[in-house]
Coordinates of C-alpha atoms and ligand atoms in Angstrom, one line a residue:
X636 CA 145.1 77.6 137.9
X637 CA 142.8 79.0 140.9
X638 CA 139.8 80.1 140.5
X639 CA 139.4 84.2 141.3
X640 CA 136.7 84.4 143.9
X641 CA 134.1 86.7 143.1
X642 CA 133.5 90.0 144.7
X643 CA 130.0 91.0 146.1
X644 CA 129.6 94.3 147.6
X645 CA 126.5 95.0 149.5
X646 CA 125.5 98.6 150.4
X647 CA 124.1 98.6 153.8
X648 CA 125.2 95.2 154.3
X649 CA 126.7 95.7 157.8
X650 CA 123.0 95.1 159.6
X651 CA 119.4 94.6 159.0
X652 CA 118.2 92.5 156.0
X653 CA 121.7 93.3 154.2
X654 CA 123.5 91.6 157.2
X655 CA 121.9 88.4 156.1
X656 CA 122.3 89.0 152.1
X657 CA 126.5 89.5 153.0
X658 CA 126.4 86.0 155.4
X659 CA 123.8 84.4 152.3
X660 CA 126.4 85.5 149.5
X661 CA 129.7 84.5 152.1
X662 CA 127.9 81.1 152.2
X663 CA 127.7 81.1 148.2
X664 CA 131.3 81.1 147.8
X665 CA 131.6 85.1 147.2
X666 CA 134.1 87.8 148.6
X667 CA 131.3 90.0 150.3
X668 CA 132.2 94.0 151.1
X669 CA 129.7 95.2 153.6
X670 CA 129.7 98.9 152.2
X671 CA 128.2 101.2 155.1
X672 CA 127.8 104.0 157.2
X673 CA 129.8 102.1 160.3
X674 CA 131.0 98.5 160.8
X675 CA 128.1 97.2 162.6
X676 CA 127.3 93.8 162.6
X677 CA 130.5 92.9 160.6
X678 CA 133.1 93.0 163.6
X679 CA 130.7 89.7 164.3
X680 CA 132.1 87.5 160.9
X681 CA 135.3 89.1 160.2
X682 CA 134.9 87.5 156.5
X683 CA 132.3 90.0 155.8
X684 CA 134.8 93.0 155.0
X685 CA 133.8 96.5 155.9
X686 CA 134.3 99.8 153.7
X687 CA 133.3 103.1 155.3
X688 CA 130.7 104.1 152.7
X689 CA 128.2 106.8 152.5
X690 CA 126.5 106.1 149.3
X691 CA 125.0 109.4 149.0
X692 CA 128.4 110.7 148.8
X693 CA 128.9 110.4 145.0
X694 CA 132.6 110.7 144.9
X695 CA 133.5 108.5 147.9
X696 CA 131.2 105.3 146.1
X697 CA 133.4 106.1 142.8
X698 CA 136.1 105.7 144.7
X699 CA 135.6 103.0 147.2
X700 CA 134.0 100.7 144.1
X701 CA 137.5 101.3 142.4
X702 CA 139.1 100.8 145.0
X703 CA 137.4 97.5 146.0
X704 CA 137.7 96.5 142.2
X705 CA 141.3 96.8 142.1
X706 CA 142.3 94.8 145.6
X707 CA 140.4 92.2 144.6
X708 CA 140.4 91.9 140.6
X709 CA 137.0 92.6 139.9
X710 CA 134.1 93.4 140.9
X711 CA 130.9 90.6 140.2
X712 CA 127.8 91.5 142.2
X713 CA 126.3 94.3 143.4
X714 CA 123.0 94.9 146.1
X715 CA 121.9 98.2 146.4
X716 CA 120.6 97.5 149.8
X717 CA 121.2 101.0 151.4
X718 CA 117.9 102.4 152.5
X719 CA 116.5 104.7 154.6
X720 CA 113.0 105.7 155.9
X721 CA 110.7 108.5 156.8
X722 CA 107.3 108.4 157.8
X723 CA 105.0 111.7 157.4
X724 CA 101.7 112.9 155.7
X725 CA 102.6 114.1 152.4
X726 CA 101.8 118.4 153.8
X727 CA 104.0 117.9 156.8
X728 CA 107.4 116.5 155.3
X729 CA 109.8 118.7 154.9
X730 CA 112.3 119.3 152.3
X731 CA 115.0 117.8 154.8
X732 CA 113.0 114.4 155.1
X733 CA 112.0 114.2 151.8
X734 CA 115.6 114.9 150.0
X735 CA 117.0 112.6 152.8
X736 CA 115.4 109.6 151.7
X737 CA 115.8 111.0 147.9
X738 CA 119.3 111.0 148.0
X739 CA 120.1 107.5 149.7
X740 CA 117.6 105.5 148.0
X741 CA 117.7 106.6 144.6
X742 CA 120.3 108.6 143.8
X743 CA 122.6 106.4 146.3
X744 CA 121.5 103.3 144.2
X745 CA 122.3 105.0 140.9
X746 CA 125.4 106.5 141.9
X747 CA 126.5 102.6 143.1
X748 CA 125.0 101.2 139.9
X749 CA 126.5 103.4 137.5
X750 CA 129.9 102.7 139.3
X751 CA 129.0 98.6 139.5
X752 CA 128.4 99.3 136.0
X753 CA 131.6 100.6 134.5
X754 CA 133.7 97.8 136.0
X755 CA 130.8 95.2 135.1
X756 CA 130.7 96.0 131.4
X757 CA 134.8 96.3 130.2
X758 CA 134.6 92.8 132.1
X759 CA 131.4 92.0 130.2
X760 CA 129.7 90.9 133.0
X761 CA 128.2 91.0 136.3
X762 CA 125.1 90.8 138.7
X763 CA 123.1 93.5 140.2
X764 CA 120.0 93.6 142.4
X765 CA 118.2 96.2 143.6
X766 CA 116.5 96.3 146.6
X767 CA 112.9 98.1 146.4
X768 CA 109.9 97.3 148.3
X769 CA 106.0 96.5 148.3
X770 CA 105.9 100.1 149.0
X771 CA 106.3 101.2 145.2
X772 CA 102.9 100.6 144.9
X773 CA 102.3 103.4 147.2
X774 CA 101.2 103.2 150.6
X775 CA 100.1 106.2 152.8
X776 CA 102.5 108.3 155.2
X777 CA 105.5 107.0 152.9
X778 CA 105.3 109.9 150.5
X779 CA 109.5 109.8 149.7
X780 CA 110.0 106.2 150.5
X781 CA 107.4 104.6 148.3
X782 CA 108.5 107.2 145.1
X783 CA 112.2 105.8 145.1
X784 CA 111.2 102.6 145.6
X785 CA 109.0 102.8 142.5
X786 CA 112.2 104.4 140.6
X787 CA 114.5 101.9 141.8
X788 CA 112.3 99.7 139.7
X789 CA 112.3 101.8 136.9
X790 CA 115.7 102.1 137.2
X791 CA 115.9 98.3 137.3
X792 CA 114.1 97.2 134.3
X793 CA 116.2 100.0 132.4
X794 CA 119.3 99.0 133.1
X795 CA 118.4 95.8 133.2
X796 CA 117.5 96.2 129.2
X797 CA 120.0 98.5 128.4
X798 CA 123.0 95.7 129.6
X799 CA 121.7 92.9 129.1
X800 CA 123.5 92.3 125.9
X801 CA 126.6 92.8 127.4
X802 CA 126.3 90.6 130.5
X803 CA 125.5 92.6 132.9
X804 CA 121.9 91.5 134.5
X805 CA 120.1 93.8 137.1
X806 CA 117.2 92.6 138.7
X807 CA 115.2 93.8 142.1
X808 CA 114.1 92.3 144.7
X809 CA 111.1 93.8 146.5
X810 CA 110.3 92.7 149.9
X811 CA 107.1 92.2 151.8
X812 CA 107.0 93.6 155.8
X813 CA 110.5 92.0 156.9
X814 CA 111.0 91.5 160.3
X815 CA 113.8 93.4 161.6
X816 CA 115.0 95.4 164.5
X817 CA 113.6 98.9 163.0
X818 CA 110.4 97.2 162.2
X819 CA 109.9 96.1 165.8
X820 CA 111.0 99.6 166.7
X821 CA 108.5 100.6 164.6
X822 CA 105.6 98.2 166.4
X823 CA 107.5 99.6 169.5
X824 CA 107.3 103.2 169.0
X825 CA 103.6 102.7 167.8
X826 CA 104.0 103.7 164.2
X827 CA 103.2 100.3 163.0
X828 CA 100.3 97.8 163.8
X829 CA 101.3 94.7 164.1
X830 CA 98.0 92.9 164.0
X831 CA 97.0 95.3 161.1
X832 CA 99.8 94.1 159.0
X833 CA 99.4 90.8 159.2
X834 CA 95.7 90.9 158.4
X835 CA 97.0 92.7 155.7
X836 CA 99.4 89.8 154.6
X837 CA 98.0 86.3 152.9
X838 CA 100.7 84.3 154.5
X839 CA 99.5 85.8 157.7
X840 CA 103.5 86.2 159.0
X841 CA 106.4 88.4 158.4
X842 CA 109.3 87.5 156.3
X843 CA 112.4 86.7 157.6
X844 CA 115.6 88.5 156.2
X845 CA 116.8 85.0 154.6
X846 CA 114.1 85.0 152.8
X847 CA 114.9 88.2 150.9
X848 CA 118.5 87.1 151.0
X849 CA 117.8 83.7 149.2
X850 CA 115.8 85.5 146.4
X851 CA 119.1 87.8 146.2
X852 CA 120.9 84.9 145.9
X853 CA 119.2 83.4 143.5
X854 CA 119.4 86.3 141.3
X855 CA 122.6 86.8 141.5
X856 CA 123.0 82.6 140.6
X857 CA 123.5 81.5 137.0
X858 CA 120.5 80.2 138.2
X859 CA 118.9 83.2 137.0
X860 CA 120.8 83.4 133.8
X861 CA 117.9 84.7 131.7
X862 CA 116.5 87.1 134.1
X863 CA 117.3 90.9 133.4
X864 CA 115.0 93.8 134.5
X865 CA 112.8 92.0 136.9
X866 CA 111.1 92.4 140.1
X867 CA 110.5 89.6 142.3
X868 CA 108.2 89.9 145.2
X869 CA 109.0 88.4 148.4
X870 CA 106.2 89.5 149.8
X871 CA 104.2 86.3 151.0
X872 CA 101.3 87.4 148.6
X873 CA 101.0 90.7 149.5
X874 CA 101.4 92.1 146.1
X875 CA 98.9 89.6 144.5
X876 CA 95.6 90.0 147.2
X877 CA 94.2 93.6 147.2
X878 CA 93.0 92.8 150.5
X879 CA 89.5 93.2 150.4
X880 CA 88.1 89.6 151.5
X881 CA 84.3 88.7 150.6
X882 CA 82.1 89.8 154.4
X883 CA 80.8 86.2 154.4
X884 CA 81.3 83.0 152.4
X885 CA 78.3 83.2 149.5
X886 CA 75.3 80.9 150.2
Ligands
NDP1060 P1 117.9 99.2 158.3 O1 117.8 100.1 158.7 O2 118.3 97.2 159.4 O3 119.5 98.7 157.3 C1 120.0 99.6 156.8 C2 121.2 99.5 156.5 O4 121.8 101.0 155.2 C3 121.7 100.1 157.5 O5 123.3 99.7 157.4 C4 122.1 101.7 157.4 O6 123.1 101.9 158.6 C5 122.3 102.0 156.0 N1 122.2 102.7 155.9 C6 121.5 104.0 155.9 N2 122.0 105.2 155.0 C7 123.2 105.0 154.4 C8 124.0 105.7 153.2 N3 123.8 107.1 153.0 N4 125.3 104.8 153.1 C9 125.5 103.5 153.1 N5 124.8 103.0 154.0 C10 123.5 103.5 154.9 O7 117.1 98.4 156.6 P2 116.0 97.2 156.5 O8 117.3 96.4 156.3 O9 115.3 97.2 157.5 O10 116.2 97.6 154.3 C11 117.3 97.5 154.4 C12 116.7 97.6 152.6 O11 115.5 97.0 152.4 C13 116.6 99.1 152.6 O12 116.6 99.3 151.1 C14 114.6 98.9 152.7 O13 114.1 99.8 151.9 C15 114.2 97.6 152.2 N6 113.0 97.0 152.8 C16 113.0 96.5 154.1 C17 111.5 96.3 154.2 C18 111.6 95.8 156.1 O14 110.2 95.5 156.4 N7 112.8 96.0 156.6 C19 110.5 95.9 153.4 C20 110.6 96.1 152.0 C21 111.5 97.0 152.1 P3 123.0 102.9 160.0 O15 122.2 102.2 160.4 O16 124.0 103.4 160.0 O17 121.7 104.2 159.5

């Protein structure tokens, strides 16, 4: 009997970090579906399937997830990767900007997690990885982003506990600064300073998207079979150092 190929959905999987996650899961042997607003990089690799999805459209999330599960005989892995950012001081932030980030980064993550769970729980198994960020600890100029990324950690630990006994493992990956097109645009626009960022990172370099994808690959694999509700930081040591070195070596 031939074994069923496992199906993985990566939201926002047609660009950036999500694209690297999609390619990594494809290499791991999954049928991979990038659920994204536009086909993006899926045009480069037809083995990564594209399904149009706006994660803020609650009805569409259910419809697309149900359709994928029906078409491929189940849903095994979800990577909740779609996320957006709005840089602005709290006092200047518009309600539209706040809501846009909350809708994608939190409401979208919840809608997809719930829709996936509704397939995985009756099947008795599944793995979900939510993408958070080191910004979850708080970061000036990023109020909606930091707030939603912290909330994703809370949702991850809650769902991880709630579904553990039913075979559905939910964990999170929190990347530090990743060398993506969006990041480079921030550098070019002057909203981000590469020197300041590198100074703050103990590893003194940015992450590659493939390094984030490797952590996702681990968490959805059987190697992580006893991990539930955890957040794995892929951040070059960012979270373990509060960033104020000694002014000089002691005598
Ligand atoms: P990108 O903007 O490069 O990619 C995000 C993808 O999500 C894009 O394809 C985007 O589509 C898609 N997307 C945006 N809104 C929606 C939506 N409503 N429904 C479906 N898809 C959507 O971002 P990154 O690759 O940099 O980030 C990926 C994840 O990693 C995010 O959750 C981000 O917060 C997180 N992260 C990123 C870090 C970094 O340094 N880059 C650091 C820490 C965490 P489109 O391009 O058409 O808008």
